[in-house]
């Protein structure tokens, strides 16, 4: 059975993958039901904040990875879908559909820090398609992941600008009287928060690679990498560990 490159039937998945996938489907279904319920409620009261559009957009966002799987005929890793759904839950359902961005002043900051951290993992996902991922230097992986999450943030801000301009939303803030547009400080702050999230991931990755504390990095790599790559990663880590042990032993002998 190939986990990557071809479509794998549900019954052919490993037990762990089946359980993880069912959890993702349940989470997606619950989010979808709640959002549809909110949509019906906002339609009935004629919501002046125009959250109906947000609800419709979020329903599409929830099912997007599953539609993408059918298009590319390959299952997306469960970990990626889980992170995606959790972020959509916080940023979309709680933030937009329930209007928390305007009820809690720091909520937007939290969401963009989460975005900077979460979308850094897509850098590893992209690099994992390379045959020699295990030979890449950690600093190369960090830089790629860092620019990957900044690129996502750029697209996000363009989507916010488009939704405000075309759909009459206020994703970039309310229009300033006499100015005719929101202040650009909101976009600047969003990008800064995304930068902070990316830096948090970079620190975690460095600790996981250069210390004895994994910090979850090995788990993420095992979930994202193909089977052939996992064996090479383990071999590389074992060689590095043996090299460190030999260095410590030689140091003790010298003493």
XYZ file of C-alpha atoms in Angstrom:
255
model
C 0.000 0.000 0.000
C 1.320 3.430 -0.948
C 0.465 6.271 1.380
C 1.571 8.981 -1.035
C 1.074 9.524 -4.737
C -2.095 7.448 -5.173
C -5.594 7.379 -3.740
C -5.870 4.985 -0.802
C -9.254 3.543 0.108
C -10.451 4.116 3.650
C -10.461 0.394 4.484
C -6.814 0.163 3.387
C -5.650 2.881 5.793
C -3.779 2.010 8.954
C -5.828 1.950 12.158
C -4.225 5.159 13.427
C -4.962 6.944 10.139
C -8.581 5.738 10.190
C -9.149 7.093 13.710
C -7.439 10.407 12.905
C -9.478 10.758 9.712
C -12.770 10.049 11.509
C -11.875 12.727 14.087
C -11.250 15.219 11.279
C -14.545 14.356 9.575
C -16.483 14.707 12.848
C -14.823 18.056 13.563
C -15.576 19.298 10.040
C -19.210 18.135 10.248
C -19.795 19.824 13.614
C -18.276 23.088 12.373
C -20.376 22.897 9.219
C -23.611 22.296 11.156
C -22.945 25.154 13.584
C -22.079 27.553 10.753
C -25.191 26.616 8.755
C -27.253 27.166 11.899
C -25.690 30.604 12.351
C -26.348 31.382 8.676
C -30.044 30.569 9.095
C -30.165 32.708 12.243
C -28.493 35.700 10.600
C -30.827 35.445 7.599
C -33.861 35.424 9.924
C -32.761 38.564 11.830
C -31.301 40.394 8.836
C -27.860 40.738 10.395
C -26.557 44.273 9.908
C -22.916 43.154 10.260
C -23.271 41.070 7.081
C -22.021 37.902 8.775
C -24.099 35.832 6.357
C -21.355 36.180 3.751
C -18.769 35.044 6.309
C -20.846 31.951 7.107
C -21.185 30.999 3.449
C -17.459 31.471 2.845
C -16.545 29.430 5.932
C -18.757 26.505 4.830
C -16.711 26.350 1.641
C -13.445 26.631 3.582
C -14.314 23.660 5.836
C -14.847 21.201 2.993
C -12.075 22.573 0.769
C -9.331 20.035 1.717
C -11.694 17.105 1.144
C -12.660 18.478 -2.275
C -8.977 18.982 -3.062
C -8.329 15.328 -2.246
C -10.891 14.236 -4.831
C -9.330 16.527 -7.428
C -5.714 15.463 -6.935
C -6.687 11.831 -6.145
C -4.391 11.707 -3.132
C -5.203 11.813 0.553
C -3.876 14.854 2.369
C -2.118 14.010 5.619
C -4.438 13.912 8.626
C -2.196 16.234 10.626
C -2.396 18.916 7.933
C -6.199 18.705 7.763
C -6.458 18.816 11.567
C -4.315 21.954 11.825
C -6.293 23.474 8.967
C -9.655 22.778 10.625
C -8.539 24.058 14.045
C -7.326 27.271 12.462
C -10.583 27.583 10.468
C -12.497 27.014 13.712
C -10.712 29.816 15.554
C -10.269 32.288 12.703
C -13.444 31.583 10.728
C -16.198 30.246 12.943
C -15.312 31.972 16.215
C -13.660 35.043 14.706
C -15.810 35.887 11.692
C -19.128 34.046 12.083
C -19.425 34.851 15.816
C -17.869 38.297 15.322
C -15.192 37.861 18.014
C -12.812 40.113 16.117
C -14.922 43.083 17.230
C -15.873 41.747 20.671
C -12.336 40.936 21.880
C -9.639 43.455 21.014
C -6.728 40.984 21.051
C -8.473 38.135 19.204
C -7.184 39.193 15.773
C -3.619 39.271 17.144
C -3.997 35.711 18.455
C -5.365 34.466 15.128
C -2.517 35.904 13.081
C 0.139 34.548 15.444
C -1.551 31.143 15.068
C -1.484 31.609 11.296
C 2.222 32.398 11.268
C 2.939 29.274 13.299
C 0.489 26.907 11.581
C 1.325 27.715 7.974
C 5.037 27.273 8.631
C 4.337 23.533 8.589
C 3.244 23.809 4.963
C 6.884 24.558 4.191
C 7.832 21.108 5.529
C 4.930 19.609 3.593
C 6.239 21.124 0.346
C 9.866 20.198 1.024
C 8.844 16.638 1.911
C 8.106 16.080 -1.784
C 11.865 16.291 -2.395
C 13.772 13.010 -2.462
C 16.609 14.408 -0.336
C 14.719 16.169 2.440
C 16.914 14.461 5.046
C 20.039 16.047 3.516
C 18.718 19.608 3.744
C 20.310 21.801 6.391
C 17.908 22.850 9.194
C 18.554 26.523 8.423
C 17.435 25.913 4.819
C 14.203 24.309 6.027
C 13.573 27.161 8.477
C 14.097 29.867 5.855
C 11.792 28.090 3.387
C 9.080 27.591 6.036
C 9.460 31.205 7.131
C 8.927 32.597 3.641
C 6.130 30.086 3.051
C 4.077 31.419 5.968
C 4.796 35.031 4.945
C 3.534 34.215 1.441
C 0.311 32.804 2.889
C -0.094 35.985 4.930
C 0.286 38.078 1.764
C -2.465 36.094 0.035
C -4.631 36.364 3.172
C -4.353 40.161 3.221
C -5.229 40.337 -0.485
C -8.327 38.207 0.182
C -9.324 40.532 3.044
C -8.887 43.550 0.777
C -10.942 41.877 -1.982
C -13.755 40.901 0.420
C -13.935 44.458 1.751
C -13.889 45.996 -1.711
C -16.285 43.630 -3.507
C -18.396 41.992 -0.775
C -18.743 44.959 1.554
C -16.963 43.283 4.486
C -14.831 45.003 7.136
C -11.995 42.470 7.419
C -9.360 45.219 7.360
C -11.200 47.424 9.813
C -13.970 49.977 9.639
C -13.755 52.843 7.175
C -12.336 55.964 8.778
C -14.693 58.954 8.299
C -13.203 61.475 5.925
C -10.524 59.022 4.833
C -12.708 56.665 2.792
C -10.832 53.496 3.734
C -9.574 51.562 6.783
C -6.202 52.489 8.252
C -3.316 50.394 6.914
C -2.075 49.843 10.481
C -4.382 46.804 10.715
C -2.595 45.111 7.820
C 0.811 46.038 9.259
C -0.115 44.562 12.650
C -1.434 41.368 11.022
C 1.841 40.875 9.165
C 3.858 41.529 12.328
C 1.836 38.926 14.254
C 2.307 36.433 11.423
C 6.044 37.118 11.620
C 6.010 36.376 15.371
C 4.202 33.074 14.768
C 6.807 32.101 12.181
C 9.611 32.937 14.611
C 7.991 30.747 17.297
C 8.005 27.839 14.852
C 11.635 28.553 13.913
C 12.727 28.442 17.572
C 10.794 25.201 18.134
C 12.362 23.643 15.031
C 15.908 24.625 16.076
C 15.420 23.220 19.577
C 13.978 20.019 18.123
C 16.897 19.581 15.733
C 19.908 20.656 17.819
C 19.000 19.512 21.328
C 17.828 16.312 22.959
C 14.330 17.772 23.233
C 12.269 16.897 20.146
C 9.584 19.561 20.789
C 7.265 17.563 18.511
C 9.375 18.169 15.393
C 10.160 14.474 14.844
C 6.451 13.671 15.174
C 5.557 16.302 12.564
C 8.180 14.997 10.156
C 7.015 11.405 10.594
C 3.437 12.464 9.853
C 4.302 14.589 6.812
C 7.093 12.634 5.138
C 6.680 9.594 2.850
C 7.727 6.230 4.279
C 10.963 6.188 2.263
C 11.968 9.548 3.723
C 11.182 8.524 7.314
C 13.777 5.748 7.275
C 16.436 8.124 6.002
C 15.551 10.661 8.709
C 15.882 8.020 11.427
C 19.207 6.852 10.007
C 20.496 10.427 9.863
C 19.399 11.093 13.463
C 21.039 7.870 14.668
C 24.326 8.754 12.955
C 24.232 12.223 14.531
C 23.504 10.727 17.959
C 26.343 8.191 17.618
C 28.693 10.957 16.558
C 27.778 12.987 19.648
C 28.229 9.937 21.883
C 31.672 9.269 20.382
C 32.656 12.896 20.946
C 31.587 12.737 24.595
C 33.452 9.454 25.076
C 36.653 10.847 23.545
C 36.348 13.926 25.734
C 36.033 11.782 28.850
C 39.063 9.693 27.836
C 41.142 12.823 27.353
C 40.202 13.982 30.838
